[in-house]
Each structure stands twice: as C-alpha cells, then as structure tokens.
PDB file of C-alpha atoms and ligand atoms in Angstrom:
ATOM      1  CA  MET M 186      93.082 106.687  77.591  1.00 62.00           C
ATOM      2  CA  ALA M 187      95.366 104.166  79.093  1.00 80.00           C
ATOM      3  CA  THR M 188      97.514 101.803  76.952  1.00 84.00           C
ATOM      4  CA  GLY M 189      98.005  98.041  77.624  1.00 87.00           C
ATOM      5  CA  HIS M 190      96.660  95.846  80.303  1.00 91.00           C
ATOM      6  CA  PRO M 191      97.377  95.781  84.046  1.00 95.00           C
ATOM      7  CA  ASN M 192      99.886  93.126  85.078  1.00 95.00           C
ATOM      8  CA  LEU M 193      98.599  90.472  87.409  1.00 95.00           C
ATOM      9  CA  HIS M 194     101.130  88.396  89.403  1.00 95.00           C
ATOM     10  CA  SER M 195     100.271  85.712  91.822  1.00 95.00           C
ATOM     11  CA  PHE M 196     102.662  84.157  94.334  1.00 95.00           C
ATOM     12  CA  PRO M 197     102.420  81.005  96.473  1.00 94.00           C
ATOM     13  CA  ASN M 198     103.117  82.802  99.718  1.00 94.00           C
ATOM     14  CA  SER M 199     103.924  86.119 101.377  1.00 94.00           C
ATOM     15  CA  ASP M 200     107.704  85.521 101.460  1.00 95.00           C
ATOM     16  CA  GLU M 201     107.751  85.297  97.610  1.00 96.00           C
ATOM     17  CA  LEU M 202     105.297  88.221  97.305  1.00 97.00           C
ATOM     18  CA  ALA M 203     107.413  90.383  99.524  1.00 97.00           C
ATOM     19  CA  ALA M 204     110.613  89.565  97.664  1.00 96.00           C
ATOM     20  CA  GLN M 205     109.086  90.528  94.371  1.00 96.00           C
ATOM     21  CA  LEU M 206     107.422  93.647  95.754  1.00 98.00           C
ATOM     22  CA  ARG M 207     110.802  94.718  97.099  1.00 98.00           C
ATOM     23  CA  GLY M 208     112.402  94.433  93.663  1.00 97.00           C
ATOM     24  CA  TYR M 209     109.503  96.348  92.036  1.00 98.00           C
ATOM     25  CA  VAL M 210     109.525  99.192  94.657  1.00 98.00           C
ATOM     26  CA  LEU M 211     113.304  99.530  94.358  1.00 98.00           C
ATOM     27  CA  ARG M 212     113.204  99.698  90.629  1.00 98.00           C
ATOM     28  CA  CYS M 213     110.605 102.483  90.947  1.00 98.00           C
ATOM     29  CA  GLN M 214     112.927 104.178  93.534  1.00 98.00           C
ATOM     30  CA  ASN M 215     115.982 103.868  91.228  1.00 98.00           C
ATOM     31  CA  SER M 216     114.223 105.297  88.237  1.00 97.00           C
ATOM     32  CA  ALA M 217     112.755 108.167  90.352  1.00 97.00           C
ATOM     33  CA  PHE M 218     116.294 108.951  91.522  1.00 97.00           C
ATOM     34  CA  SER M 219     117.482 109.161  87.966  1.00 96.00           C
ATOM     35  CA  ARG M 220     114.679 111.524  87.058  1.00 94.00           C
ATOM     36  CA  HIS M 221     114.626 113.886  89.994  1.00 93.00           C
ATOM     37  CA  GLY M 222     116.806 112.669  92.911  1.00 95.00           C
ATOM     38  CA  THR M 223     113.931 111.879  95.302  1.00 96.00           C
ATOM     39  CA  PHE M 224     111.320 109.053  95.428  1.00 98.00           C
ATOM     40  CA  ARG M 225     107.622 110.293  95.903  1.00 98.00           C
ATOM     41  CA  LEU M 226     105.188 107.594  96.777  1.00 98.00           C
ATOM     42  CA  ALA M 227     101.873 107.169  98.331  1.00 98.00           C
ATOM     43  CA  VAL M 228     100.739 104.283 100.541  1.00 98.00           C
ATOM     44  CA  SER M 229      97.388 102.937 101.734  1.00 98.00           C
ATOM     45  CA  GLY M 230      96.435 101.477 105.090  1.00 98.00           C
ATOM     46  CA  GLY M 231      94.950  97.999 105.700  1.00 97.00           C
ATOM     47  CA  SER M 232      97.320  95.047 105.275  1.00 97.00           C
ATOM     48  CA  LEU M 233      99.739  97.032 102.991  1.00 98.00           C
ATOM     49  CA  PRO M 234     102.153  98.515 105.589  1.00 98.00           C
ATOM     50  CA  ALA M 235     102.992  95.118 107.040  1.00 98.00           C
ATOM     51  CA  ILE M 236     103.855  93.439 103.781  1.00 98.00           C
ATOM     52  CA  LEU M 237     105.784  96.551 102.643  1.00 98.00           C
ATOM     53  CA  ALA M 238     107.814  96.360 105.807  1.00 98.00           C
ATOM     54  CA  LYS M 239     108.519  92.688 105.180  1.00 98.00           C
ATOM     55  CA  ALA M 240     109.627  93.657 101.708  1.00 98.00           C
ATOM     56  CA  LEU M 241     111.745  96.630 102.471  1.00 98.00           C
ATOM     57  CA  LEU M 242     113.259  95.650 105.794  1.00 97.00           C
ATOM     58  CA  ALA M 243     114.780  92.384 104.247  1.00 96.00           C
ATOM     59  CA  PRO M 244     118.593  92.361 103.980  1.00 94.00           C
ATOM     60  CA  SER M 245     120.133  94.186 101.066  1.00 91.00           C
ATOM     61  CA  ASN M 246     122.913  92.839  98.825  1.00 91.00           C
ATOM     62  CA  GLY M 247     124.823  96.079  99.723  1.00 88.00           C
ATOM     63  CA  SER M 248     124.465  97.784  96.283  1.00 92.00           C
ATOM     64  CA  PRO M 249     122.780 101.134  96.232  1.00 89.00           C
ATOM     65  CA  GLU M 250     120.218  99.777  93.690  1.00 92.00           C
ATOM     66  CA  ASP M 251     119.156  97.047  96.188  1.00 94.00           C
ATOM     67  CA  THR M 252     118.900  99.481  99.150  1.00 95.00           C
ATOM     68  CA  PRO M 253     115.777 101.539 100.027  1.00 96.00           C
ATOM     69  CA  GLN M 254     117.528 104.890 100.456  1.00 96.00           C
ATOM     70  CA  PHE M 255     114.778 106.226 102.890  1.00 97.00           C
ATOM     71  CA  SER M 256     116.321 109.549 103.443  1.00 97.00           C
ATOM     72  CA  LYS M 257     115.408 110.469  99.858  1.00 97.00           C
ATOM     73  CA  TRP M 258     111.753 109.171 100.161  1.00 98.00           C
ATOM     74  CA  HIS M 259     108.708 111.380 100.513  1.00 98.00           C
ATOM     75  CA  ILE M 260     105.855 109.214 101.667  1.00 98.00           C
ATOM     76  CA  PHE M 261     102.241 110.546 101.370  1.00 98.00           C
ATOM     77  CA  PHE M 262      99.002 108.691 102.280  1.00 98.00           C
ATOM     78  CA  ALA M 263      96.705 107.462  99.358  1.00 98.00           C
ATOM     79  CA  ASP M 264      94.038 107.811 102.063  1.00 98.00           C
ATOM     80  CA  GLU M 265      93.876 108.728 105.677  1.00 98.00           C
ATOM     81  CA  ARG M 266      91.261 108.598 108.366  1.00 98.00           C
ATOM     82  CA  ALA M 267      90.352 111.855 110.147  1.00 97.00           C
ATOM     83  CA  VAL M 268      91.557 110.639 113.566  1.00 97.00           C
ATOM     84  CA  PRO M 269      94.597 111.677 115.759  1.00 97.00           C
ATOM     85  CA  LEU M 270      97.933 110.449 114.528  1.00 97.00           C
ATOM     86  CA  ASP M 271      98.347 108.259 117.513  1.00 97.00           C
ATOM     87  CA  ASP M 272      94.909 106.661 117.192  1.00 97.00           C
ATOM     88  CA  GLU M 273      94.753 102.958 116.376  1.00 97.00           C
ATOM     89  CA  GLU M 274      92.652 103.696 113.246  1.00 97.00           C
ATOM     90  CA  SER M 275      95.333 106.101 111.841  1.00 98.00           C
ATOM     91  CA  ASN M 276      97.081 105.025 108.696  1.00 98.00           C
ATOM     92  CA  TYR M 277      99.976 107.224 109.749  1.00 98.00           C
ATOM     93  CA  ARG M 278     100.299 105.241 113.067  1.00 98.00           C
ATOM     94  CA  LEU M 279     100.098 102.007 111.122  1.00 98.00           C
ATOM     95  CA  LEU M 280     102.843 102.965 108.762  1.00 98.00           C
ATOM     96  CA  LYS M 281     104.906 104.216 111.616  1.00 98.00           C
ATOM     97  CA  ASP M 282     104.451 101.109 113.748  1.00 98.00           C
ATOM     98  CA  GLU M 283     104.931  98.594 110.931  1.00 98.00           C
ATOM     99  CA  LEU M 284     107.666 100.301 108.954  1.00 98.00           C
ATOM    100  CA  VAL M 285     108.979 103.635 109.780  1.00 98.00           C
ATOM    101  CA  SER M 286     109.933 102.915 113.392  1.00 98.00           C
ATOM    102  CA  LYS M 287     111.722  99.822 112.358  1.00 97.00           C
ATOM    103  CA  ILE M 288     114.030 101.296 109.722  1.00 97.00           C
ATOM    104  CA  PRO M 289     117.680 101.000 110.855  1.00 94.00           C
ATOM    105  CA  ALA M 290     119.339 104.394 111.461  1.00 93.00           C
ATOM    106  CA  LYS M 291     121.932 103.792 108.864  1.00 88.00           C
ATOM    107  CA  PHE M 292     119.306 104.000 106.088  1.00 89.00           C
ATOM    108  CA  GLY M 293     118.019 107.335 107.234  1.00 92.00           C
ATOM    109  CA  SER M 294     114.356 108.402 107.737  1.00 96.00           C
ATOM    110  CA  PRO M 295     111.849 109.129 105.078  1.00 98.00           C
ATOM    111  CA  VAL M 296     109.823 112.311 105.092  1.00 98.00           C
ATOM    112  CA  VAL M 297     106.268 111.130 106.067  1.00 98.00           C
ATOM    113  CA  HIS M 298     103.527 113.568 105.047  1.00 98.00           C
ATOM    114  CA  ALA M 299     100.887 113.343 107.797  1.00 98.00           C
ATOM    115  CA  ILE M 300      97.564 115.130 107.792  1.00 98.00           C
ATOM    116  CA  ASP M 301      97.313 118.398 109.742  1.00 97.00           C
ATOM    117  CA  GLU M 302      96.533 117.477 113.413  1.00 92.00           C
ATOM    118  CA  LYS M 303      94.980 120.829 114.136  1.00 94.00           C
ATOM    119  CA  HIS M 304      92.050 120.052 111.844  1.00 95.00           C
ATOM    120  CA  ILE M 305      91.422 116.357 112.779  1.00 94.00           C
ATOM    121  CA  GLY M 306      88.513 117.278 115.079  1.00 90.00           C
ATOM    122  CA  ASP M 307      86.652 119.398 112.433  1.00 91.00           C
ATOM    123  CA  ASP M 308      83.078 118.364 111.707  1.00 91.00           C
ATOM    124  CA  ASP M 309      83.849 118.501 108.023  1.00 94.00           C
ATOM    125  CA  PRO M 310      87.207 117.075 106.850  1.00 96.00           C
ATOM    126  CA  GLN M 311      87.282 119.460 103.818  1.00 97.00           C
ATOM    127  CA  GLU M 312      89.924 121.684 105.419  1.00 97.00           C
ATOM    128  CA  LEU M 313      92.037 118.579 106.191  1.00 98.00           C
ATOM    129  CA  ALA M 314      91.755 117.544 102.506  1.00 98.00           C
ATOM    130  CA  ASP M 315      92.615 121.102 101.291  1.00 98.00           C
ATOM    131  CA  LEU M 316      95.718 121.236 103.578  1.00 98.00           C
ATOM    132  CA  TYR M 317      96.829 117.899 102.370  1.00 98.00           C
ATOM    133  CA  GLN M 318      96.401 119.093  98.711  1.00 97.00           C
ATOM    134  CA  GLU M 319      98.638 122.150  99.620  1.00 96.00           C
ATOM    135  CA  ASP M 320     101.266 119.819 100.968  1.00 97.00           C
ATOM    136  CA  LEU M 321     101.213 117.928  97.596  1.00 96.00           C
ATOM    137  CA  MET M 322     101.497 121.210  95.746  1.00 94.00           C
ATOM    138  CA  ARG M 323     104.662 122.082  97.842  1.00 94.00           C
ATOM    139  CA  GLU M 324     106.209 118.735  96.902  1.00 94.00           C
ATOM    140  CA  PHE M 325     105.149 118.521  93.251  1.00 94.00           C
ATOM    141  CA  ALA M 326     104.009 121.866  91.811  1.00 87.00           C
ATOM    142  CA  SER M 327     101.111 124.189  92.158  1.00 77.00           C
ATOM    143  CA  LYS M 328      97.747 123.350  90.595  1.00 72.00           C
ATOM    144  CA  GLU M 329      98.174 126.390  88.329  1.00 77.00           C
ATOM    145  CA  THR M 330     101.486 124.765  86.980  1.00 80.00           C
ATOM    146  CA  VAL M 331     100.561 121.191  86.610  1.00 84.00           C
ATOM    147  CA  LYS M 332      97.079 119.618  86.087  1.00 89.00           C
ATOM    148  CA  LEU M 333      97.980 116.640  88.263  1.00 95.00           C
ATOM    149  CA  PRO M 334     100.890 115.544  90.543  1.00 96.00           C
ATOM    150  CA  ALA M 335     102.856 112.648  89.110  1.00 96.00           C
ATOM    151  CA  PHE M 336     103.729 110.241  91.919  1.00 98.00           C
ATOM    152  CA  ASP M 337     106.572 107.843  91.217  1.00 98.00           C
ATOM    153  CA  LEU M 338     104.616 105.076  92.781  1.00 98.00           C
ATOM    154  CA  ILE M 339     101.227 104.589  94.470  1.00 98.00           C
ATOM    155  CA  LEU M 340     100.747 101.450  96.609  1.00 98.00           C
ATOM    156  CA  LEU M 341      97.148 100.418  97.100  1.00 98.00           C
ATOM    157  CA  GLY M 342      94.958  97.848  98.678  1.00 98.00           C
ATOM    158  CA  CYS M 343      91.754  96.513  97.467  1.00 98.00           C
ATOM    159  CA  GLY M 344      88.663  96.100  99.744  1.00 97.00           C
ATOM    160  CA  PRO M 345      86.340  93.115  99.445  1.00 95.00           C
ATOM    161  CA  ASP M 346      83.833  95.498  97.873  1.00 95.00           C
ATOM    162  CA  GLY M 347      86.360  96.686  95.239  1.00 96.00           C
ATOM    163  CA  HIS M 348      87.155  99.952  96.954  1.00 98.00           C
ATOM    164  CA  THR M 349      90.651 101.442  96.834  1.00 98.00           C
ATOM    165  CA  CYS M 350      92.136 104.390  98.647  1.00 98.00           C
ATOM    166  CA  SER M 351      88.860 105.684 100.268  1.00 98.00           C
ATOM    167  CA  LEU M 352      87.140 105.550  96.928  1.00 98.00           C
ATOM    168  CA  PHE M 353      84.104 103.350  97.472  1.00 97.00           C
ATOM    169  CA  PRO M 354      81.744 101.767  94.861  1.00 96.00           C
ATOM    170  CA  GLY M 355      78.939 104.059  93.619  1.00 95.00           C
ATOM    171  CA  HIS M 356      80.304 107.011  95.622  1.00 95.00           C
ATOM    172  CA  ALA M 357      80.089 110.553  94.077  1.00 94.00           C
ATOM    173  CA  LEU M 358      83.834 111.043  94.581  1.00 95.00           C
ATOM    174  CA  LEU M 359      84.522 108.621  91.780  1.00 96.00           C
ATOM    175  CA  ARG M 360      83.476 111.466  89.438  1.00 96.00           C
ATOM    176  CA  GLU M 361      85.696 114.062  91.021  1.00 96.00           C
ATOM    177  CA  LYS M 362      87.767 115.573  88.146  1.00 94.00           C
ATOM    178  CA  ASP M 363      89.346 118.728  89.722  1.00 94.00           C
ATOM    179  CA  ALA M 364      90.554 118.125  93.324  1.00 97.00           C
ATOM    180  CA  TRP M 365      93.730 116.198  93.966  1.00 97.00           C
ATOM    181  CA  VAL M 366      92.614 115.331  97.585  1.00 98.00           C
ATOM    182  CA  ALA M 367      88.926 114.900  98.529  1.00 98.00           C
ATOM    183  CA  ALA M 368      87.175 114.832 101.881  1.00 97.00           C
ATOM    184  CA  GLU M 369      84.606 112.213 102.797  1.00 96.00           C
ATOM    185  CA  THR M 370      82.099 112.077 105.640  1.00 96.00           C
ATOM    186  CA  ASP M 371      80.181 108.878 104.870  1.00 94.00           C
ATOM    187  CA  SER M 372      82.700 106.123 104.230  1.00 95.00           C
ATOM    188  CA  PRO M 373      80.998 102.817 104.481  1.00 95.00           C
ATOM    189  CA  LYS M 374      84.088 101.378 106.076  1.00 95.00           C
ATOM    190  CA  PRO M 375      84.735 102.983 109.482  1.00 95.00           C
ATOM    191  CA  PRO M 376      85.736 105.514 110.483  1.00 96.00           C
ATOM    192  CA  PRO M 377      83.418 107.627 108.257  1.00 96.00           C
ATOM    193  CA  LYS M 378      85.504 110.783 107.997  1.00 97.00           C
ATOM    194  CA  ARG M 379      88.484 110.439 105.724  1.00 97.00           C
ATOM    195  CA  ILE M 380      90.512 112.094 102.976  1.00 98.00           C
ATOM    196  CA  THR M 381      91.613 110.325  99.904  1.00 98.00           C
ATOM    197  CA  LEU M 382      93.614 110.895  96.764  1.00 98.00           C
ATOM    198  CA  THR M 383      91.143 111.161  93.757  1.00 98.00           C
ATOM    199  CA  LEU M 384      91.010 108.792  90.853  1.00 98.00           C
ATOM    200  CA  PRO M 385      92.704 111.191  88.337  1.00 98.00           C
ATOM    201  CA  VAL M 386      95.722 111.475  90.723  1.00 98.00           C
ATOM    202  CA  VAL M 387      95.886 107.796  91.153  1.00 98.00           C
ATOM    203  CA  THR M 388      95.829 106.978  87.468  1.00 98.00           C
ATOM    204  CA  HIS M 389      98.342 109.713  86.663  1.00 97.00           C
ATOM    205  CA  ALA M 390     101.050 108.132  88.761  1.00 98.00           C
ATOM    206  CA  LEU M 391     104.031 106.641  86.990  1.00 98.00           C
ATOM    207  CA  ASN M 392     103.511 103.316  88.581  1.00 98.00           C
ATOM    208  CA  ILE M 393     100.562 101.816  90.578  1.00 98.00           C
ATOM    209  CA  ALA M 394     100.727  98.600  92.520  1.00 98.00           C
ATOM    210  CA  PHE M 395      97.842  96.828  94.275  1.00 98.00           C
ATOM    211  CA  VAL M 396      98.604  94.208  96.990  1.00 98.00           C
ATOM    212  CA  ALA M 397      95.718  91.857  97.567  1.00 97.00           C
ATOM    213  CA  THR M 398      96.024  88.611  99.417  1.00 97.00           C
ATOM    214  CA  GLY M 399      93.998  85.786 100.955  1.00 96.00           C
ATOM    215  CA  ALA M 400      90.900  83.891 100.055  1.00 95.00           C
ATOM    216  CA  GLY M 401      88.787  86.794 101.264  1.00 95.00           C
ATOM    217  CA  LYS M 402      89.725  88.650  97.988  1.00 95.00           C
ATOM    218  CA  LYS M 403      88.840  85.908  95.628  1.00 90.00           C
ATOM    219  CA  GLY M 404      85.238  86.964  94.662  1.00 91.00           C
ATOM    220  CA  ILE M 405      86.166  90.575  94.156  1.00 95.00           C
ATOM    221  CA  LEU M 406      89.335  89.986  92.069  1.00 95.00           C
ATOM    222  CA  LYS M 407      87.220  87.677  89.780  1.00 93.00           C
ATOM    223  CA  LYS M 408      84.775  90.550  89.296  1.00 93.00           C
ATOM    224  CA  ILE M 409      87.556  93.079  88.745  1.00 94.00           C
ATOM    225  CA  PHE M 410      89.490  91.029  86.223  1.00 91.00           C
ATOM    226  CA  ASP M 411      86.601  89.310  84.554  1.00 83.00           C
ATOM    227  CA  LEU M 412      84.949  92.647  84.111  1.00 70.00           C
ATOM    228  CA  GLU M 413      81.379  91.199  83.858  1.00 66.00           C
ATOM    229  CA  GLU M 414      80.000  92.635  87.141  1.00 71.00           C
ATOM    230  CA  GLY M 415      82.979  94.685  88.166  1.00 72.00           C
ATOM    231  CA  SER M 416      83.287  97.362  85.425  1.00 83.00           C
ATOM    232  CA  SER M 417      82.423 100.359  87.629  1.00 92.00           C
ATOM    233  CA  LEU M 418      84.325  99.235  90.725  1.00 96.00           C
ATOM    234  CA  PRO M 419      86.952 101.745  91.932  1.00 97.00           C
ATOM    235  CA  SER M 420      89.730  99.210  91.577  1.00 97.00           C
ATOM    236  CA  THR M 421      88.583  98.429  88.025  1.00 96.00           C
ATOM    237  CA  LEU M 422      88.560 102.117  87.113  1.00 96.00           C
ATOM    238  CA  VAL M 423      92.240 102.301  88.280  1.00 97.00           C
ATOM    239  CA  ASN M 424      92.956  99.341  86.022  1.00 96.00           C
ATOM    240  CA  GLN M 425      91.075 100.943  83.130  1.00 94.00           C
ATOM    241  CA  GLY M 426      92.571 104.442  83.634  1.00 96.00           C
ATOM    242  CA  ALA M 427      96.215 103.426  84.077  1.00 97.00           C
ATOM    243  CA  GLY M 428      96.442 100.100  82.062  1.00 95.00           C
ATOM    244  CA  GLU M 429      99.960  98.756  81.946  1.00 96.00           C
ATOM    245  CA  LYS M 430     101.167 101.100  84.592  1.00 98.00           C
ATOM    246  CA  VAL M 431      99.331  98.919  87.064  1.00 98.00           C
ATOM    247  CA  THR M 432     100.830  95.881  88.656  1.00 98.00           C
ATOM    248  CA  TRP M 433      98.880  93.588  91.006  1.00 97.00           C
ATOM    249  CA  PHE M 434     100.684  91.512  93.658  1.00 97.00           C
ATOM    250  CA  THR M 435      98.389  88.765  94.774  1.00 96.00           C
ATOM    251  CA  ASP M 436      98.633  85.201  96.268  1.00 95.00           C
ATOM    252  CA  HIS M 437      97.109  82.098  94.787  1.00 94.00           C
ATOM    253  CA  PRO M 438      94.050  81.952  97.063  1.00 94.00           C
ATOM    254  CA  ALA M 439      93.173  85.536  96.091  1.00 95.00           C
ATOM    255  CA  VAL M 440      93.092  84.826  92.343  1.00 93.00           C
ATOM    256  CA  ASP M 441      91.485  81.367  92.431  1.00 90.00           C
ATOM    257  CA  GLY M 442      89.028  81.371  89.527  1.00 87.00           C
ATOM    258  CA  VAL M 443      90.347  84.493  87.840  1.00 90.00           C
ATOM    259  CA  SER M 444      90.846  83.761  84.157  1.00 84.00           C
ATOM    260  CA  PHE M 445      92.865  86.890  83.346  1.00 81.00           C
ATOM    261  CA  PRO M 446      96.440  85.759  82.264  1.00 76.00           C
ATOM    262  CA  ARG M 447      98.756  86.001  85.087  1.00 77.00           C
ATOM    263  CA  ARG M 448     102.423  85.213  85.890  1.00 78.00           C
ATOM    264  CA  GLY M 449     104.510  84.369  88.966  1.00 76.00           C
ATOM    265  CA  SER M 450     107.724  86.391  89.025  1.00 74.00           C
ATOM    266  CA  LEU M 451     108.184  89.787  87.493  1.00 77.00           C
TER     267      LEU M 451
HETATM  268  O1  6PG C  99      92.592 103.236 105.173  1.00 75.35           O
HETATM  269  C1  6PG C  99      91.949 102.360 104.622  1.00 75.35           C
HETATM  270  O2  6PG C  99      90.838 101.933 104.928  1.00 75.35           O
HETATM  271  C2  6PG C  99      92.731 101.635 103.553  1.00 75.35           C
HETATM  272  O3  6PG C  99      93.701 102.427 102.826  1.00 75.35           O
HETATM  273  C3  6PG C  99      91.877 100.766 102.569  1.00 75.35           C
HETATM  274  O4  6PG C  99      91.643 101.394 101.266  1.00 75.35           O
HETATM  275  C4  6PG C  99      92.615  99.488 102.359  1.00 75.35           C
HETATM  276  O5  6PG C  99      93.723  99.576 101.584  1.00 75.35           O
HETATM  277  C5  6PG C  99      91.627  98.450 101.781  1.00 75.35           C
HETATM  278  O6  6PG C  99      90.527  98.342 102.663  1.00 75.35           O
HETATM  279  C6  6PG C  99      92.276  97.066 101.710  1.00 75.35           C
HETATM  280  O7  6PG C  99      92.672  96.629 103.024  1.00 75.35           O
HETATM  281  P1  6PG C  99      93.227  95.194 103.274  1.00 75.35           P
HETATM  282  O8  6PG C  99      94.587  95.259 102.545  1.00 75.35           O
HETATM  283  O9  6PG C  99      93.485  95.207 104.796  1.00 75.35           O
HETATM  284  O10 6PG C  99      92.346  94.262 102.772  1.00 75.35           O
END
C-alpha cells in the first residue's frame, strides 16, 4: 500500500509550470544517474510532449545538474497507438516532432524505444505489446528476475474522463496484475488499437508526474481529488497506488474548485 498523499501543484501559466517541471525532471535525472548511470523514463502523448519540450529545451545554467544529459536517457512510451511511426496519431512521432528533433547536438540524443513497426498492421496488437514488454525486459531485467520494472520517472497526462496512459475508466485492463505492457483493441479514444503500460508498472515507478492544464480538466480533477465520484478512475488509482511518489503539475483553471491542499512552487 502506498504511503503519503500525492503532491498537487498549481501554477498561473505554462511558463512557470514548465520551469518547475524542468527542475523536477532534472532532479529525477540526477538521482537516477547516481543510482545506475542512466535515466529511464516513460512519457505519454497528448499535450505532454510540447510542455516537456518547453521545460527541457530552456537554457541551462551550465552545470551538469541543470542540464538534460539526453545521451544517457532511455525514453519509453507510457502508451502508444498501433499506427506507423510517421503517422500523425503516433506518440513516437509527436515526441520526435516536439522534442527529440529539437535537441541541440551538443546534448546528444536519447534512446527512444519505439514499438516494432513490423507488427503495427496486425489485427490484434498483442504481439506489439509482447515485443514492447521484451524491450523493457532488455533494459530493466527479465520478468523472472524482477516482478516489475522500476522506471525512474513516468510522465503522464489525464484525459477529461480520468484516463491515463491508455487505461480507461471501467476497462478490464485496470485489473491486469501480471503483464507489464497490455494490448487494447477497443480504446474509447481513437485510434482503438493501442498498447499501454499496466497499472502495477505505473505505480511501481520511483516518481510519477501528471501534467494537466486548462479549464477542460476542471471537472475531472475535482472528481479525482475530492474522491467522491472519482474513486475508481484510472488517474485516482495511480494516486492511491503510488501516494507521495506522485506529483501533479496543473494550472489554476484546471484546479478551480478542487479543495485538496495544493502549493505553487516545488
Ligand atoms: O496517447 C494518448 O492518447 C495519451 O497518452 C493520453 O493518455 C493522454 O495523455 C491523455 O489523453 C491526456 O491528453 P491531454 O494532455 O492532451 O489532455
């Protein structure tokens, strides 16, 4: 069972949010380097890659601690759509367009773990999920050795229905206990075929951050944090399963009406 409560931060605008997100991600990076010399993270699609780029491509003060050392990063996808990597719906393409292609050469390039293109057209995305799980096992450890992979950081979005990764409210995948990566053929958010990290993998990460901004998130954040109606929502399950390891980066319109204690800067 998780200890502590998630941290909920709210900022007046995207510049301040990005500045705080940068500090947070770099602290996660630096402590990962001191543990094992690389930084292993997973990212979602949606609005996240753009704000992440704003955070990470900002000028550094020149110290190694304030510099994203991308050549030591392994970036996985918290969820991915079963579409070609150059498709407009691809989270790989989104991350590449927003962030990876804009990284100055002097910072080096991260290893970005894409889904296997050979299986994108399969009717059933299960093979895609299995191959992605094997990729995780190569980077972390085999399923026989560790029960779950321990990401240094997982960066998530939260949909207006409370979904996160491609874990949707009421879906059977929320009960998955064994697989690290699961396939989905009936996502209510298009496209329907996807793969996603499972809830146990998300809550096992050392750090988990949600980025949720804009008035469109107001109703759902109130449900998630006030817990009356939102107790079984996927984003709430991450809060409950990971407790104080979770940090929410929001703006003021998104948390309007949320009574949960919150702070500005970290
Ligand atoms: O591939 C996906 O569909 C995303 O990973 C998805 O889970 C996203 O993170 C949320 O829908 C929030 O999206 P926004 O940040 O755009 O609201």
